[in-house]
């Protein structure tokens, strides 16, 4: 206890690195304050007690000597010892507390050994080697992450490259809300036409109008379309066209690109270019499907409006059937055209069988279509889409123009409602005009001097033709003609026209030299330039046309007869010449559209004032047959010659 | 000055029927037959400062051929014209009597070449009066021998889309023509007559789709 107390505490010789700077310089904690700290610690240790102890020991010795002299208190020494022990204990506890509080109390002075040069080198070598190792690890780590990053960037480049290419043709939108999903950046392709979704226009946005763009497993752009949710529009004639898709091989052929719709396999191997094209055609299919849905939707709404051109006879989900004029019935249906249409198709087919009960095989359909005058189905499917397209987008354009001066909803509805009606009327008109044309052609084919010309009308519900006849030139030289009208205009026509105009299902015939009310009366002249206009129906058309033509021929002959100075008169389709007083001979036209040889035949009829003298009717009538205009003209000239020679000559006929 | 907007294209004869179906659907009007004898006349050296060219068109589909004289002026030039995808040019046209050819000969015009165009045409109203004609062009081995005409390009027909215009409205007419042409794009590519674009590679597929009765939609 009384020995010297030695306490030597030092820091562990670990030098902790405080930081490494970016350039690699290592920074250690500064050891400037080490000595200061040590000094301050030393100052805290109180050695006063040791001095006191020595003093007391001296005193004790003095006291002992005095004790010897004065034996005062027996226990005094023990008390002192106990006090000393307590003192000592207090110091030790103090020290222990101090040590506990400061683990770095150094009492003994220590000089740090100065490292040898070789030691510095080896230390340096070790730390360099460690550092090198660290750098290597770091390098590997960077390499790995660079590779991963590059992969990621490549994937992104493919994705965004494809997206940008699609953006050229499609409206790409980004929604942040959807971007939470890992496989989705929140991109969507908007296939709707905002101009069509004006609340007043009443178009419902299709479920397909927004298509989500995802990454597929390879990171490539993938669009998410339910495969069986596309529709295509079908249009056809009930009983003549199969409702279902008759030609399954054409199912997936896009008419513009001819590409097959991409399958799920081979996507990886397909080049990006091809893949984008496939996506493109897929989007196009969907776009077309939306269009078909819109069109059908609109037709459905129009079906409830009043229309003069159609009569709805069947209405189901995705199917409507209507009868239009001319005995034709149409169907328009939305037909599933996705990957898995077979089930739905059979459903719709059975639907039709139930609804109409008269689906006939398609064979011979073409022939029957032609016979009935029905135009090409595909053409009219296109026409239906065309007028809708024009209407929808044309109207959208108009709306933009007149947004400020918005017309009332009423006018919009008016323009809306006529579409199906217009389509049905156009189709009815085409069927009707085809039948009219068949009649006209049959007439023109049988009468050799007639020609048929068709005229452009620029209108889908109007057709126009002209039946044209050129008569042979007069043998009378023009200069000596008596029929020069005062204004110098020659009064002889060489061409006669009968114009047939069909509007919707009304035929109007406009003809020169027509047997009008005046003409029906016995008259000695007819106005070559008069034009008469009237309407007729298709059954009467051939007869009407033939009567027109015959009347024109009679007119011509009459004028020719008058040119040479013969007294002649006409009565409807007959031309009468007076041969001698009271005796007349007539050329009478007889029209018969069923006559395969020439439709217009001519009779020579003789009549005199005392018909009763004649023996029989048969002798007074003689069939001349189907005469060409040249022959007819020479017959006329012969008759005119007879006028001079008198009755006897006539009897020789 | 009256103008016209023109675009042209070619189509293989095997796809003409499909084109007819498509046109019938797009136009909605009845098809017209086309048979035109076209005589191109060039002025001789003593007529005017620069040589001029007129075309005499003889419509043979009429029972009595009707004649039209047509002068096609230069195409509109400049940046504005380049932006339009159709050719806009001056054009004067007039009906003439059948003596026209003799008259032009007497004036000193010479026959440069003659053609016979046989095909069909659609005339319809869409913003402008648009005429689409599809015809095979025939040349004649002897002068005016239209009965002996042989095709210039066998297996290939020419598609012309024309619309009359004026200097006020030609941009609208041109827009109408080019938007109509887009509908024909799957079958035939139409461009300014000076730029030849060849046949469309998708024509066969598009034609097959149009011809098959169960076929799809085309718009």
Short mmCIF file of C-alpha atoms in Angstrom, two decimals, chain A residues 140-519:
data_model
loop_
_atom_site.label_atom_id
_atom_site.label_comp_id
_atom_site.label_asym_id
_atom_site.label_seq_id
_atom_site.Cartn_x
_atom_site.Cartn_y
_atom_site.Cartn_z
CA UNK A 140 -15.80 -5.25 -60.84
CA UNK A 141 -18.78 -3.69 -59.21
CA UNK A 142 -18.77 -0.83 -61.66
CA UNK A 143 -18.39 -3.20 -64.58
CA UNK A 144 -21.39 -5.21 -63.48
CA UNK A 145 -23.55 -2.20 -62.94
CA UNK A 146 -22.44 -0.72 -66.25
CA UNK A 147 -23.48 -3.90 -68.00
CA UNK A 148 -26.82 -3.90 -66.28
CA UNK A 149 -27.27 -0.25 -67.07
CA UNK A 150 -26.41 -0.81 -70.69
CA UNK A 151 -28.90 -3.62 -70.91
CA UNK A 152 -31.48 -1.44 -69.34
CA UNK A 153 -30.69 1.40 -71.72
CA UNK A 154 -30.90 -0.92 -74.72
CA UNK A 155 -34.24 -2.15 -73.58
CA UNK A 156 -35.42 1.38 -73.06
CA UNK A 157 -34.07 2.39 -76.45
CA UNK A 158 -35.98 -0.42 -78.11
CA UNK A 159 -39.08 0.46 -76.21
CA UNK A 160 -38.92 4.18 -76.81
CA UNK A 161 -37.78 3.75 -80.38
CA UNK A 162 -40.81 1.64 -81.06
CA UNK A 163 -42.99 4.07 -79.17
CA UNK A 164 -41.70 7.03 -81.15
CA UNK A 165 -42.32 5.21 -84.41
CA UNK A 166 -45.85 4.45 -83.33
CA UNK A 167 -46.27 8.05 -82.29
CA UNK A 168 -45.94 9.15 -85.89
CA UNK A 169 -49.28 7.59 -86.63
CA UNK A 170 -51.02 7.22 -83.33
CA UNK A 171 -51.82 9.48 -80.46
CA UNK A 172 -49.62 8.41 -77.56
CA UNK A 173 -50.52 9.68 -74.12
CA UNK A 174 -48.84 9.33 -70.76
CA UNK A 175 -50.65 9.06 -67.51
CA UNK A 176 -48.60 9.32 -64.33
CA UNK A 177 -51.16 7.46 -62.35
CA UNK A 178 -50.68 4.28 -64.27
CA UNK A 179 -46.92 4.49 -64.08
CA UNK A 180 -46.76 2.85 -60.66
CA UNK A 181 -46.82 -0.60 -62.22
CA UNK A 182 -43.33 -1.85 -62.92
CA UNK A 183 -44.07 -3.15 -66.40
CA UNK A 184 -45.86 -0.03 -67.43
CA UNK A 185 -44.56 3.44 -67.97
CA UNK A 186 -48.06 4.80 -68.05
CA UNK A 187 -48.17 5.13 -71.81
CA UNK A 188 -51.44 4.62 -73.59
CA UNK A 189 -52.43 4.88 -77.20
CA UNK A 190 -55.56 6.87 -77.69
CA UNK A 191 -57.50 5.62 -80.68
CA UNK A 192 -60.51 7.76 -80.15
CA UNK A 193 -61.15 10.81 -82.22
CA UNK A 194 -61.88 13.54 -79.76
CA UNK A 195 -63.86 15.45 -82.32
CA UNK A 196 -66.30 12.58 -82.49
CA UNK A 197 -66.89 12.45 -78.77
CA UNK A 198 -68.52 15.77 -78.58
CA UNK A 199 -71.41 15.29 -76.16
CA UNK A 200 -73.86 16.58 -78.71
CA UNK A 201 -72.78 14.15 -81.36
CA UNK A 202 -73.73 11.26 -79.13
CA UNK A 203 -70.93 8.86 -79.98
CA UNK A 204 -70.03 6.51 -77.21
CA UNK A 205 -66.32 6.03 -76.70
CA UNK A 206 -65.44 2.46 -77.41
CA UNK A 207 -63.93 0.22 -74.79
CA UNK A 208 -61.01 -0.23 -77.13
CA UNK A 209 -60.33 3.44 -77.57
CA UNK A 210 -57.51 3.48 -75.05
CA UNK A 211 -54.84 0.85 -75.37
CA UNK A 212 -52.22 0.37 -72.72
CA UNK A 213 -48.63 0.08 -73.74
CA UNK A 214 -46.62 -2.39 -71.67
CA UNK A 215 -43.19 -3.87 -71.71
CA UNK A 216 -43.12 -7.50 -72.57
CA UNK A 217 -40.74 -9.96 -70.98
CA UNK A 218 -37.96 -8.87 -73.31
CA UNK A 219 -38.57 -5.25 -72.48
CA UNK A 220 -40.06 -4.61 -75.84
CA UNK A 221 -43.18 -2.61 -76.33
CA UNK A 222 -46.30 -4.67 -76.12
CA UNK A 223 -49.83 -3.53 -76.56
CA UNK A 224 -52.54 -5.05 -74.60
CA UNK A 225 -55.54 -5.86 -76.70
CA UNK A 226 -58.09 -8.47 -75.87
CA UNK A 227 -57.89 -10.68 -78.92
CA UNK A 228 -61.53 -11.51 -79.33
CA UNK A 229 -62.92 -8.06 -78.86
CA UNK A 230 -62.57 -6.69 -82.37
CA UNK A 231 -65.39 -6.32 -84.76
CA UNK A 232 -65.72 -5.84 -88.40
CA UNK A 233 -68.74 -4.63 -90.20
CA UNK A 234 -70.64 -6.95 -92.49
CA UNK A 235 -73.10 -5.82 -95.01
CA UNK A 236 -75.01 -7.98 -97.40
CA UNK A 237 -78.27 -8.90 -98.99
CA UNK A 238 -80.45 -11.14 -96.91
CA UNK A 239 -80.74 -14.54 -98.48
CA UNK A 240 -77.94 -13.88 -100.92
CA UNK A 241 -74.92 -13.27 -98.77
CA UNK A 242 -73.93 -15.46 -95.88
CA UNK A 243 -73.96 -13.61 -92.60
CA UNK A 244 -70.84 -15.26 -91.34
CA UNK A 245 -67.47 -14.83 -92.80
CA UNK A 246 -67.60 -16.99 -95.86
CA UNK A 247 -63.93 -16.72 -96.52
CA UNK A 248 -62.02 -17.58 -93.44
CA UNK A 249 -58.65 -17.43 -95.04
CA UNK A 250 -59.08 -13.73 -95.48
CA UNK A 251 -59.92 -13.23 -91.87
CA UNK A 252 -56.71 -11.71 -90.77
CA UNK A 253 -55.62 -10.00 -93.89
CA UNK A 254 -55.52 -6.31 -93.58
CA UNK A 255 -56.40 -4.89 -96.91
CA UNK A 256 -53.87 -2.09 -96.76
CA UNK A 257 -50.82 -3.88 -95.53
CA UNK A 258 -51.60 -7.48 -96.19
CA UNK A 259 -49.85 -8.37 -92.97
CA UNK A 260 -50.93 -11.11 -90.72
CA UNK A 261 -51.79 -10.03 -87.29
CA UNK A 262 -48.80 -10.75 -85.07
CA UNK A 263 -48.89 -13.90 -83.05
CA UNK A 264 -47.41 -14.12 -79.62
CA UNK A 265 -44.55 -16.39 -80.61
CA UNK A 266 -41.58 -15.29 -82.67
CA UNK A 267 -41.78 -11.89 -81.14
CA UNK A 268 -38.29 -12.15 -79.82
CA UNK A 269 -36.77 -13.22 -83.05
CA UNK A 270 -38.65 -10.70 -85.10
CA UNK A 271 -36.68 -7.64 -85.82
CA UNK A 272 -37.82 -4.43 -84.27
CA UNK A 273 -38.82 -3.06 -87.60
CA UNK A 274 -41.08 -5.94 -88.35
CA UNK A 275 -42.39 -5.89 -84.85
CA UNK A 276 -43.34 -2.24 -85.02
CA UNK A 277 -45.08 -2.89 -88.30
CA UNK A 278 -47.03 -5.71 -86.74
CA UNK A 279 -48.02 -3.58 -83.81
CA UNK A 280 -49.00 -0.94 -86.24
CA UNK A 281 -51.30 -3.22 -88.15
CA UNK A 282 -52.71 -4.53 -84.91
CA UNK A 283 -53.55 -1.00 -83.86
CA UNK A 284 -55.05 -0.45 -87.26
CA UNK A 285 -57.27 -3.45 -86.83
CA UNK A 286 -58.45 -2.07 -83.54
CA UNK A 287 -58.96 1.34 -85.05
CA UNK A 288 -61.07 -0.18 -87.78
CA UNK A 289 -62.99 -2.11 -85.21
CA UNK A 290 -63.75 1.11 -83.35
CA UNK A 291 -64.90 2.65 -86.58
CA UNK A 292 -67.16 -0.32 -87.27
CA UNK A 293 -68.61 -0.08 -83.79
CA UNK A 294 -69.26 3.62 -84.18
CA UNK A 295 -70.85 3.10 -87.54
CA UNK A 296 -73.05 0.33 -86.27
CA UNK A 297 -73.96 2.36 -83.22
CA UNK A 298 -75.02 5.22 -85.41
CA UNK A 299 -76.99 3.00 -87.75
CA UNK A 300 -78.75 1.58 -84.74
CA UNK A 301 -79.76 4.99 -83.54
CA UNK A 302 -80.89 5.97 -86.99
CA UNK A 303 -82.92 2.84 -87.28
CA UNK A 304 -85.33 4.30 -84.77
CA UNK A 305 -85.81 7.44 -86.79
CA UNK A 306 -88.38 7.70 -89.48
CA UNK A 307 -87.00 6.95 -92.87
CA UNK A 308 -88.63 6.64 -96.22
CA UNK A 309 -85.98 4.38 -97.66
CA UNK A 310 -85.93 1.51 -95.20
CA UNK A 311 -88.02 -0.59 -92.93
CA UNK A 312 -86.37 -2.37 -90.04
CA UNK A 313 -87.34 -6.00 -89.95
CA UNK A 314 -84.91 -7.40 -87.41
CA UNK A 315 -82.82 -5.91 -84.67
CA UNK A 316 -80.52 -7.74 -82.32
CA UNK A 317 -77.33 -7.16 -80.54
CA UNK A 318 -74.77 -6.54 -83.25
CA UNK A 319 -77.22 -7.37 -85.99
CA UNK A 320 -79.85 -5.48 -87.90
CA UNK A 321 -81.92 -6.38 -90.89
CA UNK A 322 -83.99 -4.06 -92.96
CA UNK A 323 -85.98 -4.16 -96.11
CA UNK A 324 -85.49 -1.45 -98.65
CA UNK A 325 -87.28 -0.87 -101.88
CA UNK A 326 -87.10 -3.06 -104.99
CA UNK A 327 -87.62 -6.23 -102.99
CA UNK A 328 -84.21 -6.12 -101.44
CA UNK A 329 -83.38 -6.81 -97.84
CA UNK A 330 -80.13 -5.86 -96.23
CA UNK A 331 -78.37 -6.89 -93.15
CA UNK A 332 -75.66 -5.02 -91.32
CA UNK A 333 -73.88 -6.82 -88.55
CA UNK A 334 -70.91 -6.40 -86.30
CA UNK A 335 -68.91 -9.52 -86.71
CA UNK A 336 -66.24 -10.55 -84.23
CA UNK A 337 -63.00 -10.75 -86.12
CA UNK A 338 -60.52 -11.42 -83.38
CA UNK A 339 -58.52 -14.54 -82.73
CA UNK A 340 -61.38 -16.57 -81.52
CA UNK A 341 -64.34 -15.72 -83.63
CA UNK A 342 -65.57 -19.19 -84.45
CA UNK A 343 -67.88 -19.52 -81.48
CA UNK A 344 -69.46 -16.16 -81.90
CA UNK A 345 -69.76 -16.67 -85.60
CA UNK A 346 -71.83 -19.78 -85.28
CA UNK A 347 -73.98 -17.94 -82.80
CA UNK A 348 -74.65 -15.15 -85.19
CA UNK A 349 -75.28 -17.56 -88.00
CA UNK A 350 -77.90 -19.39 -86.02
CA UNK A 351 -79.34 -16.05 -85.07
CA UNK A 352 -79.86 -15.26 -88.68
CA UNK A 353 -81.41 -18.58 -89.48
CA UNK A 354 -83.85 -17.97 -86.68
CA UNK A 355 -84.54 -14.45 -87.75
CA UNK A 356 -85.05 -14.85 -91.42
CA UNK A 357 -85.19 -18.57 -91.93
CA UNK A 358 -84.14 -18.26 -95.52
CA UNK A 359 -80.43 -18.27 -95.78
CA UNK A 360 -79.56 -19.73 -99.09
CA UNK A 361 -76.26 -21.10 -100.15
CA UNK A 362 -73.93 -18.60 -101.69
CA UNK A 363 -73.53 -20.61 -104.85
CA UNK A 364 -75.15 -18.99 -107.80
CA UNK A 365 -75.35 -15.85 -105.74
CA UNK A 366 -73.42 -13.84 -108.26
CA UNK A 367 -75.75 -14.81 -111.05
CA UNK A 368 -78.81 -14.05 -108.97
CA UNK A 369 -77.35 -10.74 -107.83
CA UNK A 370 -76.91 -9.74 -111.43
CA UNK A 371 -80.34 -10.91 -112.39
CA UNK A 372 -81.95 -8.95 -109.60
CA UNK A 373 -79.86 -5.92 -110.44
CA UNK A 374 -78.19 -5.89 -107.04
CA UNK A 375 -74.86 -4.09 -107.19
CA UNK A 376 -71.64 -5.47 -105.83
CA UNK A 377 -71.88 -6.10 -102.11
CA UNK A 378 -68.34 -4.96 -101.36
CA UNK A 379 -68.86 -1.71 -103.20
CA UNK A 380 -71.82 -0.86 -101.08
CA UNK A 381 -70.10 -1.91 -97.89
CA UNK A 382 -67.42 0.60 -98.83
CA UNK A 383 -70.04 3.17 -99.72
CA UNK A 384 -71.71 2.78 -96.35
CA UNK A 385 -68.42 3.32 -94.58
CA UNK A 386 -67.56 6.12 -96.93
CA UNK A 387 -70.65 8.20 -96.34
CA UNK A 388 -70.39 7.66 -92.62
CA UNK A 389 -66.76 8.64 -92.66
CA UNK A 390 -67.44 11.70 -94.73
CA UNK A 391 -70.37 12.61 -92.56
CA UNK A 392 -68.62 12.08 -89.25
CA UNK A 393 -65.39 13.79 -90.15
CA UNK A 394 -66.95 16.35 -92.41
CA UNK A 395 -69.27 17.29 -89.62
CA UNK A 396 -66.42 17.39 -87.15
CA UNK A 397 -64.69 19.85 -89.42
CA UNK A 398 -67.79 21.96 -89.76
CA UNK A 399 -68.14 22.00 -86.03
CA UNK A 400 -64.68 23.36 -85.65
CA UNK A 401 -65.46 26.07 -88.12
CA UNK A 402 -68.71 27.12 -86.62
CA UNK A 403 -67.93 26.54 -83.00
CA UNK A 404 -68.56 30.15 -82.18
CA UNK A 405 -71.83 30.27 -84.01
CA UNK A 406 -73.00 26.90 -82.84
CA UNK A 407 -76.12 25.83 -84.59
CA UNK A 408 -78.83 24.35 -82.45
CA UNK A 409 -78.87 20.63 -81.80
CA UNK A 410 -81.93 20.29 -83.92
CA UNK A 411 -80.12 21.02 -87.16
CA UNK A 412 -77.36 18.62 -86.27
CA UNK A 413 -79.84 15.89 -85.66
CA UNK A 414 -81.43 16.60 -88.97
CA UNK A 415 -78.21 16.17 -90.82
CA UNK A 416 -77.55 13.07 -88.78
CA UNK A 417 -80.77 11.27 -89.41
CA UNK A 418 -80.63 11.15 -93.16
CA UNK A 419 -77.57 8.98 -93.41
CA UNK A 420 -79.04 5.50 -93.28
CA UNK A 421 -81.94 6.75 -95.30
CA UNK A 422 -79.63 8.18 -97.90
CA UNK A 423 -77.67 4.96 -98.05
CA UNK A 424 -80.77 2.82 -98.47
CA UNK A 425 -82.20 5.17 -101.06
CA UNK A 426 -78.91 5.16 -102.95
CA UNK A 427 -78.81 1.41 -102.95
CA UNK A 428 -82.44 1.14 -103.95
CA UNK A 429 -81.80 3.61 -106.69
CA UNK A 430 -78.83 1.60 -107.95
CA UNK A 431 -80.86 -1.59 -108.02
CA UNK A 432 -83.71 0.20 -109.74
CA UNK A 433 -81.52 1.95 -112.27
CA UNK A 434 -79.78 -1.34 -113.05
CA UNK A 435 -83.17 -2.77 -113.93
CA UNK A 436 -84.04 0.29 -115.98
CA UNK A 437 -80.76 -0.07 -117.81
CA UNK A 438 -81.52 -3.72 -118.57
CA UNK A 439 -84.80 -2.66 -120.14
CA UNK A 440 -83.24 0.14 -122.11
CA UNK A 441 -80.45 -2.09 -123.34
CA UNK A 442 -82.85 -4.78 -124.44
CA UNK A 443 -84.80 -2.24 -126.47
CA UNK A 444 -81.71 -0.64 -127.96
CA UNK A 445 -80.21 -4.02 -128.83
CA UNK A 446 -83.27 -5.06 -130.79
CA UNK A 447 -83.70 -1.83 -132.73
CA UNK A 448 -80.59 -1.41 -134.84
CA UNK A 449 -80.84 2.33 -135.42
CA UNK A 450 -81.00 3.19 -131.73
CA UNK A 451 -78.05 3.98 -129.51
CA UNK A 452 -77.84 4.30 -125.80
CA UNK A 453 -75.62 6.88 -124.11
CA UNK A 454 -75.20 7.14 -120.39
CA UNK A 455 -74.51 10.47 -118.75
CA UNK A 456 -72.61 11.31 -115.62
CA UNK A 457 -74.97 12.75 -113.06
CA UNK A 458 -72.46 13.30 -110.23
CA UNK A 459 -75.09 12.00 -107.89
CA UNK A 460 -75.56 8.60 -106.34
CA UNK A 461 -79.32 8.82 -106.49
CA UNK A 462 -79.72 10.01 -110.04
CA UNK A 463 -79.01 8.20 -113.29
CA UNK A 464 -79.46 9.44 -116.78
CA UNK A 465 -79.39 7.97 -120.27
CA UNK A 466 -80.25 9.13 -123.72
CA UNK A 467 -81.72 6.96 -126.44
CA UNK A 468 -80.28 8.42 -129.56
CA UNK A 469 -81.34 8.03 -133.17
CA UNK A 470 -79.75 9.46 -136.27
CA UNK A 471 -81.95 9.51 -139.36
CA UNK A 472 -80.54 9.27 -142.87
CA UNK A 473 -79.99 12.59 -144.64
CA UNK A 474 -82.66 13.89 -146.86
CA UNK A 475 -82.19 13.34 -150.57
CA UNK A 476 -83.53 16.83 -151.19
CA UNK A 477 -80.63 19.23 -151.42
CA UNK A 478 -80.72 21.67 -148.60
CA UNK A 479 -80.55 24.77 -150.71
CA UNK A 480 -83.83 24.03 -152.41
CA UNK A 481 -85.54 23.00 -149.29
CA UNK A 482 -88.82 24.76 -148.74
CA UNK A 483 -88.73 24.25 -145.09
CA UNK A 484 -86.20 26.89 -144.40
CA UNK A 485 -87.62 28.73 -141.47
CA UNK A 486 -87.55 32.52 -141.57
CA UNK A 487 -84.56 32.72 -139.26
CA UNK A 488 -82.55 30.51 -141.55
CA UNK A 489 -82.58 27.56 -139.24
CA UNK A 490 -83.02 24.33 -141.03
CA UNK A 491 -86.19 22.68 -140.06
CA UNK A 492 -85.09 19.13 -140.62
CA UNK A 493 -83.65 17.21 -137.77
CA UNK A 494 -81.14 14.49 -138.28
CA UNK A 495 -80.92 13.42 -134.68
CA UNK A 496 -83.58 12.58 -132.19
CA UNK A 497 -83.05 12.15 -128.49
CA UNK A 498 -85.10 10.60 -125.78
CA UNK A 499 -83.71 11.34 -122.38
CA UNK A 500 -84.43 9.02 -119.51
CA UNK A 501 -83.70 10.35 -116.03
CA UNK A 502 -84.11 8.21 -112.95
CA UNK A 503 -84.23 9.97 -109.62
CA UNK A 504 -84.48 7.58 -106.69
CA UNK A 505 -87.20 5.34 -108.09
CA UNK A 506 -88.94 7.76 -110.40
CA UNK A 507 -88.37 7.55 -114.12
CA UNK A 508 -88.94 10.63 -116.15
CA UNK A 509 -88.75 10.56 -119.91
CA UNK A 510 -88.00 13.66 -121.83
CA UNK A 511 -88.35 13.37 -125.55
CA UNK A 512 -88.40 15.39 -128.68
CA UNK A 513 -91.34 15.06 -131.04
CA UNK A 514 -93.49 13.34 -128.54
CA UNK A 515 -97.07 12.39 -129.18
CA UNK A 516 -98.52 14.92 -126.80
CA UNK A 517 -102.13 15.88 -126.44
CA UNK A 518 -101.99 18.01 -129.54
CA UNK A 519 -100.27 15.27 -131.44
#
